[in-house]
XYZ file of C-alpha atoms in Angstrom:
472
model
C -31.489 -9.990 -29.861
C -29.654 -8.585 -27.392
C -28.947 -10.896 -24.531
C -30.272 -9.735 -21.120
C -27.663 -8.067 -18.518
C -26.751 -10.061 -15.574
C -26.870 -6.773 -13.340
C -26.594 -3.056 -13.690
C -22.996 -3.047 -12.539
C -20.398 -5.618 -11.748
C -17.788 -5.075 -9.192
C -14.572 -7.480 -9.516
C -12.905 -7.442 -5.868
C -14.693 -6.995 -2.376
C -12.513 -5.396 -0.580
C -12.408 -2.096 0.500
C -12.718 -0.007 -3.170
C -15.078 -2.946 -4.505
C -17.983 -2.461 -1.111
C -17.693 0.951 -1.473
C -18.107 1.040 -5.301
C -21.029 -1.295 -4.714
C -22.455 0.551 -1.918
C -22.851 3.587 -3.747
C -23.999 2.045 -6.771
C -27.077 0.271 -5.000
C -28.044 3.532 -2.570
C -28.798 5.006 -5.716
C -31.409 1.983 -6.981
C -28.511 0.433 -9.335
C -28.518 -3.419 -9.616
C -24.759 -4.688 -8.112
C -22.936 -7.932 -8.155
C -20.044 -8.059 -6.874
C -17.642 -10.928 -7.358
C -15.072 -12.329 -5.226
C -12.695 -14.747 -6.449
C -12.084 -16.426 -2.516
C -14.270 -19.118 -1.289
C -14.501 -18.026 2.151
C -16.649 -15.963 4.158
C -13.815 -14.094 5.290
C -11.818 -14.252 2.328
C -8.498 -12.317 2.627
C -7.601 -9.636 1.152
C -5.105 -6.505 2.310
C -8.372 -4.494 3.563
C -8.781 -7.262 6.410
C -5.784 -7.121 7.085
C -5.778 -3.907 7.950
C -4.821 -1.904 11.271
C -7.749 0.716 10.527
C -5.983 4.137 10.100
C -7.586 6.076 7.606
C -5.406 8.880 6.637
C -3.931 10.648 3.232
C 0.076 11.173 3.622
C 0.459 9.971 6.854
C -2.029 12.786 8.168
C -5.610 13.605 9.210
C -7.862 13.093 5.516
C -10.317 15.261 6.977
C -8.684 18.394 7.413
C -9.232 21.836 5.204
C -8.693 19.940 1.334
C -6.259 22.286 0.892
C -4.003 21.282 3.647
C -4.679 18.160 3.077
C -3.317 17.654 -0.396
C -0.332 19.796 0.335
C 0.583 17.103 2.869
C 0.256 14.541 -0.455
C 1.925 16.715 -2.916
C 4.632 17.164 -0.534
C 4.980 13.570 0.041
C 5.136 12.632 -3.619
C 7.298 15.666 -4.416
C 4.827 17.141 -6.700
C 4.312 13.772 -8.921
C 1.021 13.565 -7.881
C -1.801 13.148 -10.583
C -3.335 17.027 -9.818
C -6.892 15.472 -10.901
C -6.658 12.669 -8.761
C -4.964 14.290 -6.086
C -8.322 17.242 -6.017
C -10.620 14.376 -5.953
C -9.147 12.651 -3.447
C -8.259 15.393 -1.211
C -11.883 17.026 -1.684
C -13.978 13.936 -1.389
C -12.311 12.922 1.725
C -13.959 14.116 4.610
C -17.584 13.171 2.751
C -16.632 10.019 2.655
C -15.293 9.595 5.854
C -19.032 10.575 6.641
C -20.801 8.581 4.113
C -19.109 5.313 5.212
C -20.103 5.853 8.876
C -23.520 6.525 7.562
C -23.687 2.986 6.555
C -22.260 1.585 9.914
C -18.395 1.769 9.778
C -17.612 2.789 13.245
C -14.597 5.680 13.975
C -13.069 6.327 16.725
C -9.854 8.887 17.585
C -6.847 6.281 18.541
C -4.010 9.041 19.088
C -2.992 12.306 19.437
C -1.770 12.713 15.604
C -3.258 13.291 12.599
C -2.540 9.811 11.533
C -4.895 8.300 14.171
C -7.383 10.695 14.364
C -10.101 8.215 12.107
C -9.629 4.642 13.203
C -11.803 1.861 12.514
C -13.350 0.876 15.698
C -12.706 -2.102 17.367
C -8.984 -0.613 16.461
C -6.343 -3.292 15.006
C -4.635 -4.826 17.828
C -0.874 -3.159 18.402
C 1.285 -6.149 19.138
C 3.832 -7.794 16.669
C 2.762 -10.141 14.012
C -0.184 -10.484 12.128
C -3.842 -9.989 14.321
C -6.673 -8.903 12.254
C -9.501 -11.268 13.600
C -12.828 -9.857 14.647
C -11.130 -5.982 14.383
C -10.771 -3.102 11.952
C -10.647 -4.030 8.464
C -12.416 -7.494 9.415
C -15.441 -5.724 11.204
C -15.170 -2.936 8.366
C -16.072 -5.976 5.508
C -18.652 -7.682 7.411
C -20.590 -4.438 7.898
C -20.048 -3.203 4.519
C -21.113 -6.557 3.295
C -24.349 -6.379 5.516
C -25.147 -2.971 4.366
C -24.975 -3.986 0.851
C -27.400 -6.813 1.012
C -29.408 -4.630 2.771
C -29.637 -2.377 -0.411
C -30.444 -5.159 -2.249
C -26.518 -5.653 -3.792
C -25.539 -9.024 -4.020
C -21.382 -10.467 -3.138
C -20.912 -13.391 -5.060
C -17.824 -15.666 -3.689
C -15.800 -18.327 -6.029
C -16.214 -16.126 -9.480
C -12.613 -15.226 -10.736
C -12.664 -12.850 -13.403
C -10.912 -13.796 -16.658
C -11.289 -11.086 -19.322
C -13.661 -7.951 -19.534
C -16.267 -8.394 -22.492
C -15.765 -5.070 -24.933
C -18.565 -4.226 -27.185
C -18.109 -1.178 -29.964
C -15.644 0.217 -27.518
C -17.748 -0.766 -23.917
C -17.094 -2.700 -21.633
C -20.265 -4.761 -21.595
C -19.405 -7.610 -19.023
C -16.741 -10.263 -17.851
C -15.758 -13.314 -18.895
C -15.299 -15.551 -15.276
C -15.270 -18.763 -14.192
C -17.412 -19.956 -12.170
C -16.388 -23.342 -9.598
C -14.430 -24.000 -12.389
C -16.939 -23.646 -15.546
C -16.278 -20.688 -17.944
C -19.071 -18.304 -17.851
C -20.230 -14.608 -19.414
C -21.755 -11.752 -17.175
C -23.298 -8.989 -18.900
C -23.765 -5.105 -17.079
C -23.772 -2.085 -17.976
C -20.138 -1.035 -16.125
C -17.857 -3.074 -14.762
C -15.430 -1.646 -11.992
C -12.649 -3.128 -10.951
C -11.449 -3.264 -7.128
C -9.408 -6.287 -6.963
C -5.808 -4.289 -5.529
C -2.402 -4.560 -6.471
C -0.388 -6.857 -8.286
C 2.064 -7.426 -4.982
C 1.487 -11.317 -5.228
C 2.217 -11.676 -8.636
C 5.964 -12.411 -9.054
C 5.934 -12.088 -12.910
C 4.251 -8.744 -12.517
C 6.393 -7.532 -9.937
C 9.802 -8.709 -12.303
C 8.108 -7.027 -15.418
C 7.188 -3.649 -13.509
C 9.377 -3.586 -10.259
C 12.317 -5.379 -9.957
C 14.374 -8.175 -11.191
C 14.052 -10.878 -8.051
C 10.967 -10.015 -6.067
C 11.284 -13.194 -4.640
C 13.373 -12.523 -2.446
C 11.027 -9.257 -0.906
C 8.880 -9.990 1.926
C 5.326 -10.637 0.971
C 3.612 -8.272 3.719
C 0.117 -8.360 2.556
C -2.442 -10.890 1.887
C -0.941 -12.486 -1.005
C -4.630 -12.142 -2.913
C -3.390 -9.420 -5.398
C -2.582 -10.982 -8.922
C -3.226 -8.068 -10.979
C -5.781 -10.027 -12.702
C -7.988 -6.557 -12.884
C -4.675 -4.718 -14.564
C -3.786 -7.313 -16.974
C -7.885 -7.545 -18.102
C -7.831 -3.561 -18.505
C -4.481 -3.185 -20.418
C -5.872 -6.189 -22.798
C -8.508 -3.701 -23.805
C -6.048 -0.515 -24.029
C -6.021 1.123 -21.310
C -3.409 2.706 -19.773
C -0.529 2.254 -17.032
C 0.616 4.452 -14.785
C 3.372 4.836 -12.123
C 3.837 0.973 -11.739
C 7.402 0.902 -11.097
C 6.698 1.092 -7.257
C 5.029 -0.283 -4.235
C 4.307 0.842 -0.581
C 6.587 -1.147 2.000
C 8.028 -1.254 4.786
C 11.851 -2.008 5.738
C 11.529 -5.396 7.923
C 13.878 -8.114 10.122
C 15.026 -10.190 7.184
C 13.931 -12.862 9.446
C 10.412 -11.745 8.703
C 10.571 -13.997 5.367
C 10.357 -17.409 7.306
C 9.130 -15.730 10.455
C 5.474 -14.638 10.845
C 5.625 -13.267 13.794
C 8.288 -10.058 12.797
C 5.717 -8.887 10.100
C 3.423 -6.741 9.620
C 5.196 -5.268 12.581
C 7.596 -4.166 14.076
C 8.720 -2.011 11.176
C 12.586 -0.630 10.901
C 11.665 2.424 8.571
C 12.815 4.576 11.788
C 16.375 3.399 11.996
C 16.659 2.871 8.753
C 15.826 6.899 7.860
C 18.319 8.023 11.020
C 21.382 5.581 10.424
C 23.209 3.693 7.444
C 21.591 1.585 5.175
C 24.561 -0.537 3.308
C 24.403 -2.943 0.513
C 26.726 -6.229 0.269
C 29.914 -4.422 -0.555
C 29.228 -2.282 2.870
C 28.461 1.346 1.448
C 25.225 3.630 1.797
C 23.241 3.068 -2.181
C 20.216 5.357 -1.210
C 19.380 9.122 0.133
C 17.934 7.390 3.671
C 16.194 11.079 4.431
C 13.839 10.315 2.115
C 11.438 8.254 3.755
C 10.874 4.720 4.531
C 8.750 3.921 1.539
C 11.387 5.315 -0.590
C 14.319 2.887 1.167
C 12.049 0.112 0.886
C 11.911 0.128 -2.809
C 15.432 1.315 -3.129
C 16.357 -2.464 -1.309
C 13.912 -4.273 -3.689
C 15.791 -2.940 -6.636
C 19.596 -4.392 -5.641
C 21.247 -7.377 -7.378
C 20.164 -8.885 -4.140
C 17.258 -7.655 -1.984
C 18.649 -9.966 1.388
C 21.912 -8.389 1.387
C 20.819 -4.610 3.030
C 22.178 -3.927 6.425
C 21.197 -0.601 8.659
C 24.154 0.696 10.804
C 23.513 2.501 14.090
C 25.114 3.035 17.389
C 22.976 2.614 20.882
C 21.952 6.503 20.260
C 20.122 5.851 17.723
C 18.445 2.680 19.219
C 17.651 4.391 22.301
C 16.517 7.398 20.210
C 14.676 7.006 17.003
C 14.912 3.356 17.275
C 12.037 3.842 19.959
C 9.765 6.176 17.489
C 6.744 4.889 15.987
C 3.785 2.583 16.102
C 5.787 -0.722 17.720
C 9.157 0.788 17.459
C 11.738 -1.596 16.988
C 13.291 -1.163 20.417
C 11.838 -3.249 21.740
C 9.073 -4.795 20.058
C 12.229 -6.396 17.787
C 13.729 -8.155 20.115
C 10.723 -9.283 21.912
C 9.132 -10.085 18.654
C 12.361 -12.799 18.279
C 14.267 -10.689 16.119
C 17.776 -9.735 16.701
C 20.828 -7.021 16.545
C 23.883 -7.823 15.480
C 26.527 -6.025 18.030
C 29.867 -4.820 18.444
C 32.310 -2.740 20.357
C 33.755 -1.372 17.616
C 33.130 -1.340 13.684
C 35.911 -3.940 12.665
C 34.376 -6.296 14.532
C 30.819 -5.464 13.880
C 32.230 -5.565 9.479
C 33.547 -9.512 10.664
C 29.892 -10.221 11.841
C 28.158 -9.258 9.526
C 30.992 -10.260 6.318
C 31.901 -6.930 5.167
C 35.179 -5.515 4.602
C 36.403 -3.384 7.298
C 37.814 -0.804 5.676
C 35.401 0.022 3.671
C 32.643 0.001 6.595
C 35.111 2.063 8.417
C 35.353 4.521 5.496
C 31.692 4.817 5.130
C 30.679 5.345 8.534
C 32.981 8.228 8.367
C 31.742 9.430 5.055
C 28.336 9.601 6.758
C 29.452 11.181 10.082
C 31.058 14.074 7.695
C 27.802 14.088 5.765
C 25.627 14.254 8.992
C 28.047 17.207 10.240
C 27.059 18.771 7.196
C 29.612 17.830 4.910
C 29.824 17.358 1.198
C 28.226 14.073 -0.287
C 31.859 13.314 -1.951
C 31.029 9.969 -3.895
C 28.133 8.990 -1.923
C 24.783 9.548 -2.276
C 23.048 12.628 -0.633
C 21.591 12.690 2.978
C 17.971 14.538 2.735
C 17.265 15.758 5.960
C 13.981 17.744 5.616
C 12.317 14.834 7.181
C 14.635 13.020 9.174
C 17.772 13.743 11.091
C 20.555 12.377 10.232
C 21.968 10.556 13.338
C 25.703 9.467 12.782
C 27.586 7.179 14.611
C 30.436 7.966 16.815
C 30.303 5.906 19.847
C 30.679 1.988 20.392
C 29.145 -0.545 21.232
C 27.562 -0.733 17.293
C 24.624 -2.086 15.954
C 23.429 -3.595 12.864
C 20.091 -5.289 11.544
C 19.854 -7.254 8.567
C 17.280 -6.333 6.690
C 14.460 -6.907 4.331
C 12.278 -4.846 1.919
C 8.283 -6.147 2.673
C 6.215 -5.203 0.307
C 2.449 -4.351 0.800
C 0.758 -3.131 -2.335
C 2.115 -1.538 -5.339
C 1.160 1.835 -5.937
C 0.801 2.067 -9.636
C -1.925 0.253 -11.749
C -4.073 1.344 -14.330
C -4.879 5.192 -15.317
C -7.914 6.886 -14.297
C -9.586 10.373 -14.256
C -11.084 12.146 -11.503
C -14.462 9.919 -11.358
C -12.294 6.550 -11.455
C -12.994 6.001 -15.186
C -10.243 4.133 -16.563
C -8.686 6.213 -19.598
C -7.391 4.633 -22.456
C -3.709 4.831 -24.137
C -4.693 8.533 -25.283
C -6.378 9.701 -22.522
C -9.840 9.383 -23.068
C -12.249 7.220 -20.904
C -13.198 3.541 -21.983
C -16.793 3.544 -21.456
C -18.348 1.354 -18.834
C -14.945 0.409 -17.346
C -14.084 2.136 -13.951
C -11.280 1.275 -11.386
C -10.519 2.067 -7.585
C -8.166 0.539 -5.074
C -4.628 -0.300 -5.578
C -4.755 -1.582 -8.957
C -5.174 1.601 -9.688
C -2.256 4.133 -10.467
C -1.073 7.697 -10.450
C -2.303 9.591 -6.851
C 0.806 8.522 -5.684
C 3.569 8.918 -8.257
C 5.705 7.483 -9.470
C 9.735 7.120 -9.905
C 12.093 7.908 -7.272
C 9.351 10.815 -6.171
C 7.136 8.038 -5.256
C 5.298 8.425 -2.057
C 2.544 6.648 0.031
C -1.234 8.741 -0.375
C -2.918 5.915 2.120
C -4.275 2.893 1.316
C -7.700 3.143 2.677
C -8.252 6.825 1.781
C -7.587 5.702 -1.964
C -10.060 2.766 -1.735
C -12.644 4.381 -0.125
C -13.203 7.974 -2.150
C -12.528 6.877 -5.486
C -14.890 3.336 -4.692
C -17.332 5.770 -3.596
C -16.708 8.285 -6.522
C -17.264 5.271 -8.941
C -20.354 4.027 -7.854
C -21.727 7.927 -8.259
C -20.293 8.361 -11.652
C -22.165 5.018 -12.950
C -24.896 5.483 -11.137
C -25.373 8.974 -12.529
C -24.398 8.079 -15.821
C -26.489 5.173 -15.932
C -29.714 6.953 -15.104
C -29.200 9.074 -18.105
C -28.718 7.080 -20.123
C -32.154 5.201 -18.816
């Protein structure tokens, strides 16, 4: 006899991707359990910890879809998924709609597309870590709420340990529960647990060879336990080579109040970013994501440097949400100065003549100039400021790492898809520990964290729930 099922659907994870999954799954009559491996009423997890801005390649995610997923193709360099990136970029505005049906408040916070849909109380703008009673925190609770109210039911203390597979479905989860081993049985299982960001023996398998020395600028609650259950029944992985970041004070690794902000990605894309032997390793045009992970993959992930002069600092150094002049310095962080760059190479232990040679390497670059033994200078994106006049500046720097941005496969209706291609039935994925939307490789580039957890959670619990009806 066949024993009886536990619930219609279980949901590992209750963050953002996990609620809405559930959500969705219970509006349409579906029986939903979600389990959450923290204790704690407000267990942590990167979607409290989040400063609200829902947005799809740094833009406004509910523009014309067409517009919109030009913005992500452009900021992935065409390595986009197409399939995911149509789903995502077509779903978006609905479900920007559908989650303030069920009481997640938005409100405009700025001028650019980036703010235009802000969770509401908005995350509060001031150095170090403040996510108490405010965006993502408020955005949980209610999503909680509104899935008890549709009769879903969020299960704390239940760590998932291995997905039951029956003739080729996923059929439940193996968990433990307080400690005792225990056997859920559903129909589907989705998981929504995030990235694998906390996991050093992830991050060295998939990332790079000492992630612990990166800054851990998240919630430290993603283990990949969700990826390693889904590859251990075939599926596929995708794009897990890197991780959205952000370049940070290397202070910020025994200092909690220089993370998650003030970022550096602004000086770091308009000066020099040098690696122990004091010359430029990366194109620094191409983004701040794209320096972050170029740090986290040196023989030693402390040793970066930017080098600016006070044009910079009193230029791009004051762009951005909390610039770093001078939320840095008032944060407790500090610059490393000079009047000229043989004294600023004794400071910081670098030869000078090779800082001197590489700061005019880059000036001849920034003038246009050939690369000649150096890497490129993008400057579709960002100017390339070079440095001329004295006093100098330097930060020492750190690459923080907030979720990685490649996971396991899935299709256009967050179905996760086996080593050929085709979907494992009953086994869906959403969230971060999910791959492919946003590339992968150098191409890499940050889709949005909340946009990806919130269309393909909802596009999940439609897909089950539509599935599941016909099959009743």
């Amino acid at each position: 006899m066949t024993p009886s099922n536990d619930a219609d659907v279980l949901v590992v994870g209750a963050g953002l991707a996990g609620l809405s999954a559930a959500n969705r799954a219970a509006q349409a009559g579906l029986k939903v359990l979600v389990l959450e491996k923290s204790t704690d009423e407000a267990y942590l997890c990167n979607s409290r910890y989040t400063g609200g801005l829902f947005h799809i390649a740094m833009d406004d995610m509910a523009g014309e879809p067409d517009w919109v997923r030009a913005n992500l193709e452009r900021t992935t360099r065409g390595t986009t998924d197409p399939v995911l990136a149509t789903a995502l970029t077509d779903n978006a505005r609905r479900t920007l709609r559908w989650l303030a049906s069920l009481g997640v408040r938005f409100i405009k916070a700025g001028p650019d597309g980036l703010r235009q849909n802000a969770l509401s109380p908005p995350g509060v703008r001031q150095t170090g870590l403040n996510w108490k009673g405010r965006a993502g925190d408020v955005m949980l609770r209610t999503l909680a709420e509104s899935l008890q109210r549709l009769g879903g039911r969020l299960q704390r203390g239940v760590q998932a340990r291995q997905l039951v597979m029956e003739d080729g479905r996923c059929a439940g989860i193996e968990v433990l529960v307080d400690g005792a081993p225990r056997t859920l049985r559903a129909q589907a299982v989705v998981i929504a647990d995030g990235g694998f960001q906390g996991n050093l023996a992830l991050l060295r398998r998939h990332v790079c060879a000492h992630p612990e020395r990166l800054l851990q600028r998240n919630a430290q609650t993603g283990q990949g336990d969700g990826l390693r259950m889904a590859e251990a029944v075939g599926a596929r992985l995708v794009g897990t080579d890197r991780f959205y970041g952000h370049v940070q004070h290397r202070r910020a690794m025994t200092d909690g109040a220089l993370w998650p902000y003030p970022v550096l990605d602004s000086l770091a894309t308009a000066g020099l970013v040098l690696d122990a032997s004091g010359r430029r390793f990366c194109d620094e045009g191409l983004g701040g994501v794209y320096v972050t992970n170029a740090i986290a993959q040196l023989d030693d992930p402390l040793s970066a440097v930017i080098v600016f002069d006070d044009a910079t600092w009193n230029g791009p150094g004051r762009d951005w949400l909390l610039p770093a002049n001078p939320y840095l310095l008032s944060a407790g962080g500090s610059l490393v100065t000079a009047p000229t760059l043989d004294a600023l190479a004794g400071q910081l232990g670098l030869p000078p003549a090779t800082l001197a040679d590489t700061v005019a390497r880059y000036n001849a670059l920034a003038d246009g100039g050939p690369a000649e033994g150096q890497p490129p200078r993008t400057t579709t994106a960002y100017r390339a400021w070079p440095v001329r006049q004295g006093p100098f500046h330097a930060v020492e720097v750190c690459a923080g790492i907030t979720y990685t941005m490649g996971g396991i496969a899935t299709d256009g209706q967050a179905r996760v898809l086996g080593q050929g291609g085709q979907p494992i039935d009953g086994l869906y994925a959403a969230g971060a520990c999910t791959g492919g939307l946003e590339g992968g490789g150098e191409a890499a580039g940050y889709s949005g964290g909340l946009s990806k957890s919130s269309v393909f959670g909802m596009l999940a619990g439609e897909h089950l729930a539509a599935t599941l009806r016909a099959a009743a």
